[in-house]
Tab-separated table of C-alpha atoms in Angstrom:
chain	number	residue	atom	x	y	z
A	9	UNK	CA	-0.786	22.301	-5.637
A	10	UNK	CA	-3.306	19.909	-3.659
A	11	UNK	CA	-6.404	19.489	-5.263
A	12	UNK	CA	-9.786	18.692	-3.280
A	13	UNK	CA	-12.744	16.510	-4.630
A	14	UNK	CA	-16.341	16.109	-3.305
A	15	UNK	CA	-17.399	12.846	-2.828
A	16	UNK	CA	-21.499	12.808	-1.730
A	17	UNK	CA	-20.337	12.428	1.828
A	18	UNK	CA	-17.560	14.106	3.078
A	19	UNK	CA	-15.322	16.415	1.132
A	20	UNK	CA	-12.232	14.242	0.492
A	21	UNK	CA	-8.670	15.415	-0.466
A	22	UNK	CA	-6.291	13.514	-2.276
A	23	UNK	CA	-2.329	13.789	-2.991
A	24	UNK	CA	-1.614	13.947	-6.356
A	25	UNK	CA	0.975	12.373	-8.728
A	26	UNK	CA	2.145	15.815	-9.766
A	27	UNK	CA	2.033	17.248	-5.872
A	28	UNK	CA	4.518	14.072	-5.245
A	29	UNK	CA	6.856	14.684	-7.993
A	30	UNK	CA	6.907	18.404	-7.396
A	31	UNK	CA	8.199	17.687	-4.034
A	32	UNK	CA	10.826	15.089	-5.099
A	33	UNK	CA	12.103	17.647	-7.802
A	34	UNK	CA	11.760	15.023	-10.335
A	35	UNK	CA	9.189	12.988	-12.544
A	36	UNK	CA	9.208	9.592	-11.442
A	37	UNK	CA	8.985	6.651	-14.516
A	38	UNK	CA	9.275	2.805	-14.337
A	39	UNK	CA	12.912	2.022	-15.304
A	40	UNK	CA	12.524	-1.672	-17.009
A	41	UNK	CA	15.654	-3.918	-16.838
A	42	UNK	CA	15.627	-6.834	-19.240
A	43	UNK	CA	17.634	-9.825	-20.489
A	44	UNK	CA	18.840	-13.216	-19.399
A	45	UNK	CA	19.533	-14.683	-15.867
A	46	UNK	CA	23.209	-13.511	-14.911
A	47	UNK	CA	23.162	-10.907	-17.289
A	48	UNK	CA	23.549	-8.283	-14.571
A	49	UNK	CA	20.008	-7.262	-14.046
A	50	UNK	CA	20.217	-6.634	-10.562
A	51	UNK	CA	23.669	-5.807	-10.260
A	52	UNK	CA	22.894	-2.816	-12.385
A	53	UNK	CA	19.760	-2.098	-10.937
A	54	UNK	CA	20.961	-1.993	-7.351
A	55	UNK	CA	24.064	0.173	-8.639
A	56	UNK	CA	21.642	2.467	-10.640
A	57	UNK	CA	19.530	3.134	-7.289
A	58	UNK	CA	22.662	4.140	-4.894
A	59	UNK	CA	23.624	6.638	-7.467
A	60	UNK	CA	19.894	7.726	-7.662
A	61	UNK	CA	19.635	8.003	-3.879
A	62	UNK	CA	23.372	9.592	-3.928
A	63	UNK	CA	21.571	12.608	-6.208
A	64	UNK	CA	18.632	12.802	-4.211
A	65	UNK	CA	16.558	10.878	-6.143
A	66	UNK	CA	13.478	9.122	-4.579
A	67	UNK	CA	14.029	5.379	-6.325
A	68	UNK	CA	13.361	1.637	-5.675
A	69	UNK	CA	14.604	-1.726	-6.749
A	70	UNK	CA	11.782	-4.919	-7.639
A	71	UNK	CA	13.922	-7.460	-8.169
A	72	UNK	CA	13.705	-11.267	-6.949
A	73	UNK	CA	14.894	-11.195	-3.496
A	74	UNK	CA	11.891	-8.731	-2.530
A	75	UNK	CA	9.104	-10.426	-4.926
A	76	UNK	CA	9.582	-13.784	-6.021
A	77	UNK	CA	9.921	-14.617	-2.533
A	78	UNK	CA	7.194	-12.336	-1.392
A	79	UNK	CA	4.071	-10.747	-3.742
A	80	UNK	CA	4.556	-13.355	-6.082
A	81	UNK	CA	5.610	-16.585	-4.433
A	82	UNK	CA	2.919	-17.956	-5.010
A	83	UNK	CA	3.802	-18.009	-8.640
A	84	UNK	CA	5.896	-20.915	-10.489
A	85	UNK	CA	7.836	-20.245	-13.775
A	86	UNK	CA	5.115	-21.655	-16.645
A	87	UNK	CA	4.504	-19.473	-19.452
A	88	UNK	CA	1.190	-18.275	-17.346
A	89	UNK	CA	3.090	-17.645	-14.499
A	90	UNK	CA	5.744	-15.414	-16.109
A	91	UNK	CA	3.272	-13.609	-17.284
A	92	UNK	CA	1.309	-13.035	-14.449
A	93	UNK	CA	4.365	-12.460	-12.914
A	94	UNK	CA	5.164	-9.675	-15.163
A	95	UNK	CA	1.816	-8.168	-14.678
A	96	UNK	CA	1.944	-8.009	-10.962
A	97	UNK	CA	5.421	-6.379	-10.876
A	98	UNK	CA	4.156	-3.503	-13.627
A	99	UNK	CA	0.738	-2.985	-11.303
A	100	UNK	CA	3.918	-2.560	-8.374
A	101	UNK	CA	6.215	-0.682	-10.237
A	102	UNK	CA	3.442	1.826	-11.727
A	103	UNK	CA	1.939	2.495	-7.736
A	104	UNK	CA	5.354	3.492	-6.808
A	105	UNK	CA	5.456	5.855	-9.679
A	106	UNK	CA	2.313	7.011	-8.654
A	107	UNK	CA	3.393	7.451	-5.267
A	108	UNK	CA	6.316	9.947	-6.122
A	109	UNK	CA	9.010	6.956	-6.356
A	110	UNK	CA	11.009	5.673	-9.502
A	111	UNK	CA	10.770	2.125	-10.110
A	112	UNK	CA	13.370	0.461	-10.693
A	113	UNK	CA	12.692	-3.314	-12.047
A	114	UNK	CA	14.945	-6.316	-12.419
A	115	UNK	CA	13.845	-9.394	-13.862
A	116	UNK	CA	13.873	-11.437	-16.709
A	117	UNK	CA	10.501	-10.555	-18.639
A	118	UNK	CA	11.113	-12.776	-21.563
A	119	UNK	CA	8.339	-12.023	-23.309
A	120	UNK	CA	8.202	-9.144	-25.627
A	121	UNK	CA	3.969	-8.682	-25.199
A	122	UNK	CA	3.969	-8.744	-21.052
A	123	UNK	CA	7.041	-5.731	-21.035
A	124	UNK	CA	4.820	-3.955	-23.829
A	125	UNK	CA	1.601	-4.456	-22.025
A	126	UNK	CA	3.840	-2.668	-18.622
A	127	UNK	CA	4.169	0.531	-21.115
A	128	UNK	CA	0.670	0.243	-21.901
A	129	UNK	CA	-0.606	0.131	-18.502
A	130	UNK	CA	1.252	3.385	-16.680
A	131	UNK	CA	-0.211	6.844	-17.572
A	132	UNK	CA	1.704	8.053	-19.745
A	133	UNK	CA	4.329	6.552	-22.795
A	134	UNK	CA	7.589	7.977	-21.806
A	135	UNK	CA	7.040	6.500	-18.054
A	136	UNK	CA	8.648	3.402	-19.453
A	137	UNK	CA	12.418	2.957	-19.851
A	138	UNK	CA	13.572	-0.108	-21.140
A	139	UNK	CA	16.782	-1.396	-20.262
A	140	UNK	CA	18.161	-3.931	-22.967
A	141	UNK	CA	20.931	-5.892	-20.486
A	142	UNK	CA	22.780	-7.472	-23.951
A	143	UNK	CA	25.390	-10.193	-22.885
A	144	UNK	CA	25.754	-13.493	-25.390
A	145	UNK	CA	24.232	-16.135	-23.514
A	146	UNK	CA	27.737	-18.167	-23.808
A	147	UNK	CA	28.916	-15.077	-21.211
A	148	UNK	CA	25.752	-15.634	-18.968
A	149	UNK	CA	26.681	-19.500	-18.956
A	150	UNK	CA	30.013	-18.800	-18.346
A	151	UNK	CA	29.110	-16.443	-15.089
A	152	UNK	CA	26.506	-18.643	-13.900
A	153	UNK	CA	26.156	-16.548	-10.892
A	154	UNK	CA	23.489	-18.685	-8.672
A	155	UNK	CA	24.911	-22.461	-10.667
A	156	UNK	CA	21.201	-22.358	-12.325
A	157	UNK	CA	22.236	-22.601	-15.728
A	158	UNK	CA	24.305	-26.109	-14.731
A	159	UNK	CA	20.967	-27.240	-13.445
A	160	UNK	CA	18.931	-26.121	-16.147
A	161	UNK	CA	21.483	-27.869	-18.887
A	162	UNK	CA	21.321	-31.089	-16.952
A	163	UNK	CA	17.147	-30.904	-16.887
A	164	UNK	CA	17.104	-30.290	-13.120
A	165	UNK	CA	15.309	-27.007	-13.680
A	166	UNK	CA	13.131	-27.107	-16.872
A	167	UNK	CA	11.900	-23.812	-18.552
A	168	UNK	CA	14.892	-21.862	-18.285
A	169	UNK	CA	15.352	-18.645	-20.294
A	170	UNK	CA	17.738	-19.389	-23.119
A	171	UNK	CA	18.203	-22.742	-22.896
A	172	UNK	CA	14.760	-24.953	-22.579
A	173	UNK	CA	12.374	-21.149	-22.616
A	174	UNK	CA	12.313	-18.145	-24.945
A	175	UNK	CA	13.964	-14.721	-24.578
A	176	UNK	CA	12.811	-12.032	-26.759
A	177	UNK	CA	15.040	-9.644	-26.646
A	178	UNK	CA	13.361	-5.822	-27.291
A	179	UNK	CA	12.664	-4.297	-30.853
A	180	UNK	CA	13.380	-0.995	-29.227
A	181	UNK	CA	14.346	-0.343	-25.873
A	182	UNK	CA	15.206	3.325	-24.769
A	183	UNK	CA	18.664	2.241	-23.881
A	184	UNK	CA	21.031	-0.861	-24.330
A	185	UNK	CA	24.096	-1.654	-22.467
A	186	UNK	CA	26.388	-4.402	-22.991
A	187	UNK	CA	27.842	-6.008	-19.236
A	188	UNK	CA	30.384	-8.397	-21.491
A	189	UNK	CA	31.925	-5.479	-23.254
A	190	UNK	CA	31.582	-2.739	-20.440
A	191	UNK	CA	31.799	-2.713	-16.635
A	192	UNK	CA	28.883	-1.883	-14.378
A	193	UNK	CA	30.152	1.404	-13.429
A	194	UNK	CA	30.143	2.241	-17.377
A	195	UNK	CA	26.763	0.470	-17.997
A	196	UNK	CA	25.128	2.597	-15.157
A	197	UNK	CA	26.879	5.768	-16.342
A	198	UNK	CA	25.459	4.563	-19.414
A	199	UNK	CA	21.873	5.012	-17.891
A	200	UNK	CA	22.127	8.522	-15.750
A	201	UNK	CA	23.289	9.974	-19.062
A	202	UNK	CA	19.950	9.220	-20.646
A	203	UNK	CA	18.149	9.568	-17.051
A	204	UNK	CA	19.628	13.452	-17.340
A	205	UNK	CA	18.869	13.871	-21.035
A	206	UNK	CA	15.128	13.021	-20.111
A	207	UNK	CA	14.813	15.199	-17.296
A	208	UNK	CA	14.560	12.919	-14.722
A	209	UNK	CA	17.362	14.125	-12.468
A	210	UNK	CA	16.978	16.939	-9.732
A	211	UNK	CA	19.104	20.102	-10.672
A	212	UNK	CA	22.495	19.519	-8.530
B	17	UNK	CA	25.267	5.257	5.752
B	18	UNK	CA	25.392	3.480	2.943
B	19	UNK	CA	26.337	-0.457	3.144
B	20	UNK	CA	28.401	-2.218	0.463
B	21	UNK	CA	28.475	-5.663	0.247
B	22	UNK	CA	30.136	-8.447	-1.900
B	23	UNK	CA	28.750	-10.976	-4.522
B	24	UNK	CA	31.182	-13.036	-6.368
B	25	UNK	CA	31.235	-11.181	-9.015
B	26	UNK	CA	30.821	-7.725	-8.710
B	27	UNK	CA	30.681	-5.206	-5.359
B	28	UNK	CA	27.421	-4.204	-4.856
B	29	UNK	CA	26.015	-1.284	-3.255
B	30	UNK	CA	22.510	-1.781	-1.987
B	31	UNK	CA	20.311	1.073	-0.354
B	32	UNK	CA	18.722	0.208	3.014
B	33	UNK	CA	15.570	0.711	4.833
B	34	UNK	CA	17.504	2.583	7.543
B	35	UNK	CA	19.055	4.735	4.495
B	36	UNK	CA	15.569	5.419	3.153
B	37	UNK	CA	14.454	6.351	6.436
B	38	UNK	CA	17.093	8.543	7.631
B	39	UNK	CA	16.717	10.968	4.109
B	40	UNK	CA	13.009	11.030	5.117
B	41	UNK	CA	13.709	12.257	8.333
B	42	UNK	CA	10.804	10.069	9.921
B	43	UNK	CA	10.593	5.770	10.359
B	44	UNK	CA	8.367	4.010	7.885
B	45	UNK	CA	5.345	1.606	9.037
B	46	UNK	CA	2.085	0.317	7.942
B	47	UNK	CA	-0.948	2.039	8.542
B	48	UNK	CA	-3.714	-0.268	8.207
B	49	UNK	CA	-7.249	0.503	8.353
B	50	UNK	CA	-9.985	-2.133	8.592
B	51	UNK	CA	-13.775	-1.481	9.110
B	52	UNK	CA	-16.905	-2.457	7.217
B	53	UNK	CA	-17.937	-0.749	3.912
B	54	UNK	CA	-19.329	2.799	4.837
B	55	UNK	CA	-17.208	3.149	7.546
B	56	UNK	CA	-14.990	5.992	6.221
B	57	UNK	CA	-11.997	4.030	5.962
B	58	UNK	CA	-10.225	5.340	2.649
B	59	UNK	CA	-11.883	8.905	2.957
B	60	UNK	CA	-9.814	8.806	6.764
B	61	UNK	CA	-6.545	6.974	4.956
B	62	UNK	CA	-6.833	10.308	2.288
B	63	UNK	CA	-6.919	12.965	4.486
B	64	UNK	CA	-4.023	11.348	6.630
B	65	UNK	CA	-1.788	10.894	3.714
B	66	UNK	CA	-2.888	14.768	2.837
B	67	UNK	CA	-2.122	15.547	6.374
B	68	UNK	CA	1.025	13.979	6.496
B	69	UNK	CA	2.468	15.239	2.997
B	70	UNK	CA	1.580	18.722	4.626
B	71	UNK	CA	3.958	18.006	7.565
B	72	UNK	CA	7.066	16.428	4.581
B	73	UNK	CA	6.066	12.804	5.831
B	74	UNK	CA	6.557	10.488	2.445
B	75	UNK	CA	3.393	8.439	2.345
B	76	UNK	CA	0.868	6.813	0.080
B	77	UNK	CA	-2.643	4.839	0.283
B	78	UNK	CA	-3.583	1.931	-0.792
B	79	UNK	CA	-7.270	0.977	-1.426
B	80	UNK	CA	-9.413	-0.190	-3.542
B	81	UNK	CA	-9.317	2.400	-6.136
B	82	UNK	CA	-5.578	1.334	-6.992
B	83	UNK	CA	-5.691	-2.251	-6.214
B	84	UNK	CA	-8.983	-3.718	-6.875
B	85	UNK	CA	-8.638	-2.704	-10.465
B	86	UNK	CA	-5.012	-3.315	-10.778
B	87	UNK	CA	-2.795	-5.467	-9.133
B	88	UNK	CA	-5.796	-7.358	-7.702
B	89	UNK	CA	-8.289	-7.365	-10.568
B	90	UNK	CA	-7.895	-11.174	-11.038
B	91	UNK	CA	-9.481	-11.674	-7.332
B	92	UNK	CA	-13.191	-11.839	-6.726
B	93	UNK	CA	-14.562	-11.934	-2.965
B	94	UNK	CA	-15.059	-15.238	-1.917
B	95	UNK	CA	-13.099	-15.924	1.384
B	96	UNK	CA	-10.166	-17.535	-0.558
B	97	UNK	CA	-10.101	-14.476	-3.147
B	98	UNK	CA	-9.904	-11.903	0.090
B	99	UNK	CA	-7.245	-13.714	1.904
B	100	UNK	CA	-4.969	-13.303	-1.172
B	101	UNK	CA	-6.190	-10.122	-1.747
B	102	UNK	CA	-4.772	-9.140	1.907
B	103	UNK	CA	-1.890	-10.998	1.538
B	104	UNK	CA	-1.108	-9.247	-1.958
B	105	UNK	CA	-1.761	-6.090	-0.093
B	106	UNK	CA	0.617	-6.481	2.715
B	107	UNK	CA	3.509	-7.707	0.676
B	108	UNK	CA	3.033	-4.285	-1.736
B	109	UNK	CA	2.803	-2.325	1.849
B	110	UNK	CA	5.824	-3.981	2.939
B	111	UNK	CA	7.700	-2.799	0.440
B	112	UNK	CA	6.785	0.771	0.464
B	113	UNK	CA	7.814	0.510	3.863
B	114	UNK	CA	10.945	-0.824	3.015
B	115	UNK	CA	11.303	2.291	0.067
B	116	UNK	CA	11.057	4.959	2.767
B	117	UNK	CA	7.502	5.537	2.452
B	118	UNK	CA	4.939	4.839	5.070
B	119	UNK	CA	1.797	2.803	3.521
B	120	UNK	CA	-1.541	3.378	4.311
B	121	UNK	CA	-4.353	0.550	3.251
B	122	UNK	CA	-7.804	1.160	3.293
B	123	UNK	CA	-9.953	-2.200	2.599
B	124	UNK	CA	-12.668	-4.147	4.771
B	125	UNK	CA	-9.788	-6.776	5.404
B	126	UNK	CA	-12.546	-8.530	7.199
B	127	UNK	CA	-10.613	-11.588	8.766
B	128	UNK	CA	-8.420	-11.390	11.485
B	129	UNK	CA	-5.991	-13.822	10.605
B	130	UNK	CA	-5.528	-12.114	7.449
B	131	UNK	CA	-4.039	-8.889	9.355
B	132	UNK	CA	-2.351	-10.507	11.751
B	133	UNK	CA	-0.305	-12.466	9.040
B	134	UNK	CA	0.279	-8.889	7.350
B	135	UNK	CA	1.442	-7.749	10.526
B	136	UNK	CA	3.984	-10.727	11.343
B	137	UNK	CA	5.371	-10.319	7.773
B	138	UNK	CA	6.470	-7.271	8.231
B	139	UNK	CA	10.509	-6.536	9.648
B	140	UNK	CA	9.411	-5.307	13.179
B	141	UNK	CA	6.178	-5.289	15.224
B	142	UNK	CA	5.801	-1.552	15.699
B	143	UNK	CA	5.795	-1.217	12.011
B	144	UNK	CA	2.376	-2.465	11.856
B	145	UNK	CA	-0.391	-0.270	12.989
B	146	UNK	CA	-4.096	-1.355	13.230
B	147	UNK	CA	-6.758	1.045	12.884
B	148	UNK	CA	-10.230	-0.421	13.757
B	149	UNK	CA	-12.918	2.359	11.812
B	150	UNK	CA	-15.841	1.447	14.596
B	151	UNK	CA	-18.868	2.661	13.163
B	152	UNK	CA	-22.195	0.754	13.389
B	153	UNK	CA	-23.918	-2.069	10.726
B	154	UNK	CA	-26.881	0.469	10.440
B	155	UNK	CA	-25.171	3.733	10.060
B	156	UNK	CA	-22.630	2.458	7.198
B	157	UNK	CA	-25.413	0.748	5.659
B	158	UNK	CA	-27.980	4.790	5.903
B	159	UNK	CA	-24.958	6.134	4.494
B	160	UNK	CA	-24.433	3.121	2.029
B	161	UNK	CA	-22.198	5.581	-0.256
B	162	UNK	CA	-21.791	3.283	-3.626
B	163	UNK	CA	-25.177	1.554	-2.866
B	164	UNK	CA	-23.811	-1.575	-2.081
B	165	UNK	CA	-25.567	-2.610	1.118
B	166	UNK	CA	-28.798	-1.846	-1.323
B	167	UNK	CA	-27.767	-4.819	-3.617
B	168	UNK	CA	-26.261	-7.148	-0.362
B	169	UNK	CA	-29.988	-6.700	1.007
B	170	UNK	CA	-31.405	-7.308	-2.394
B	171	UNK	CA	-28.948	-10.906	-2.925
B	172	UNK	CA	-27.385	-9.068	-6.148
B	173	UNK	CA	-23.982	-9.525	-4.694
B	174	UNK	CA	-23.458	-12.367	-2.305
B	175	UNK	CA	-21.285	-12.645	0.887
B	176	UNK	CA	-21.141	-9.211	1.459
B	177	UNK	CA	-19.259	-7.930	4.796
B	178	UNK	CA	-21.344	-7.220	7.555
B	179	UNK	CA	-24.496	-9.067	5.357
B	180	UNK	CA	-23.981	-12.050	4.650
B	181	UNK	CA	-20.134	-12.478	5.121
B	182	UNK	CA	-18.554	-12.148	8.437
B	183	UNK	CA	-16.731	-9.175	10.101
B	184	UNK	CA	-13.788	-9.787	12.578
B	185	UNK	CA	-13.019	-6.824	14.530
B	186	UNK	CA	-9.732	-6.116	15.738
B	187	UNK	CA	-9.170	-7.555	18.890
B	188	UNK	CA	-5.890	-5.028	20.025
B	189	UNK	CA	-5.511	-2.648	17.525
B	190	UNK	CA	-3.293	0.297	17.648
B	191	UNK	CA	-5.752	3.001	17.726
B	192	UNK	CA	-9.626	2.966	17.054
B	193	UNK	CA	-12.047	5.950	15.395
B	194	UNK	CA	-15.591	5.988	15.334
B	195	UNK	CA	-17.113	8.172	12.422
B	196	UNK	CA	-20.460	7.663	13.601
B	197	UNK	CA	-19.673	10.198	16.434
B	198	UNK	CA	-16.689	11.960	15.550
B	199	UNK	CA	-16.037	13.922	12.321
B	200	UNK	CA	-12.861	13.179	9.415
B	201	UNK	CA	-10.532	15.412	11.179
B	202	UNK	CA	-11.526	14.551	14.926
B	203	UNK	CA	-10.710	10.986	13.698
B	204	UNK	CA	-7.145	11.840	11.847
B	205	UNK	CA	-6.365	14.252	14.335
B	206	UNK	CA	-6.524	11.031	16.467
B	207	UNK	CA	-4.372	9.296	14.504
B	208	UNK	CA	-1.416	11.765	14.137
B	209	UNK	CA	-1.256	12.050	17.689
B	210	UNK	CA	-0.607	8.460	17.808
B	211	UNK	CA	1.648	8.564	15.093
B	212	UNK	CA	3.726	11.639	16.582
B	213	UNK	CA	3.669	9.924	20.259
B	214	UNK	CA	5.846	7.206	18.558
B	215	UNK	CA	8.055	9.016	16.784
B	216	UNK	CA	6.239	8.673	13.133
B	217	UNK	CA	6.206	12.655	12.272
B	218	UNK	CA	9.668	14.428	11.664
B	219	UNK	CA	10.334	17.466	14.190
B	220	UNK	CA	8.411	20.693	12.600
């Protein structure tokens, strides 16, 4: 189902949204990881996107390796630049849902008002899927995957989510999981289940 | 193929480009048009991205429609603002590319050093592929289709391309089209032979 427009030149046609996601066999949505550093953001994100692919799904991690040192390295960590941050990576994530693709993000997003202006800004509500990534900071510490938390607690890094900088965790994301009770494997399962439930999976 | 690889704490599977591409059935690159205002540029990236979801290619445009009011909205046009503007553009572009989906921009991208940074950002060389829109000052500025060359005449909107801001044309570029004397699908015709003649287009 293509659709053709008239512009005053030249008649112009134009893929749609709905021509992409008929194609892939599925909707596409912005699927919105959240919660501290070495929660298992990415880890989960990256696990969540093989499985995707595995099914056939057309998907794509943002995370930091591809845009912190990319679209947005221009950008510090200040309150203004988190948020701006945030704001590039929804205007990213919501042209890859345009363009037939489930986004699949992976960052911090502290604040509560930049992930709800995300959900405001794609077309339609239930395109946004937040993904609560609860683990008790203590665990995070503990893990310390990248040693930035030891740098943070001795003022080498400043800002730091939890421990100089805020983390507001969501009032009411579509799905929690919990990477200090549960394993990834469980956590992602965790995710399909509602991915399924939702309609976003292909028929297998 | 799949690749797994090892973090300290968890495995982790990660999707790759050559994945991505392989599932498509076709190589992703960057299709980037440059060309003054008028000059047909997004009407030719449309029809190509038509044309090529006709033929099961997975690709997606670009231009000022979804960028100058989105991602880029913050950015006015003095030479500063359109150098991060291009910039901005080819990091998004690189990572549809790196999703499995072959991006197509459409903007003036008047500065050559702009594009040729896009173009040495991205993984290989062949994945970058200049399109030079060649049609004359004085016929994009008769067809003047949003009445812009009007108000550049007029001074109601300073350093205009092709006015009173400079135009670099491509000094190599991968393929050129002139829509002064050619029609849309002379011109895209054009461009999917290039595209097919390096191996762009899966078999039909």
């Amino acid at each position: 189902m293509l659709s053709k427009s008239t512009n005053v030149f030249w008649h112009e046609n134009h893929v749609l949204r709905a021509d992409r996601e008929a194609r892939q066999g599925h909707p596409t949505a912005v699927i919105w990881f959240t919660g501290l550093s070495g929660s298992g953001k990415s880890t989960l994100a990256n696990e969540l996107d093989w499985r995707l692919f595995e099914r056939g799904v057309s998907s794509y991690v943002l995370d930091g390796d591809n845009i912190r040192h990319g679209l947005n390295g221009d950008l510090g960590f200040s309150p203004e630049a988190r948020t701006e941050n945030i704001r590039r990576i929804g205007e990213v994530a919501k042209l890859f849902a345009d363009a037939g693709t489930i986004a699949i993000t992976a960052f911090i997003s502290p604040y509560r008002e930049d992930r709800d202006k995300v959900r405001a800004l794609l077309d339609r509500d239930e395109d946004f899927l937040e993904v609560f990534v609860e683990a008790p900071l203590e665990v995070c510490e503990e893990r310390d995957p990248k040693g930035l938390y030891k740098k943070a607690r001795s003022g080498e890094i400043p800002e730091f989510t939890g421990i100089s900088a805020p983390y507001e965790a969501p009032l009411s994301p579509e799905i929690v999981v919990n990477t200090s009770s549960d394993d990834v494997a469980t956590c992602v399962d965790r995710i399909i289940d509602v991915l399924a439930e939702r309609g976003y999976l292909p028929a297998e």
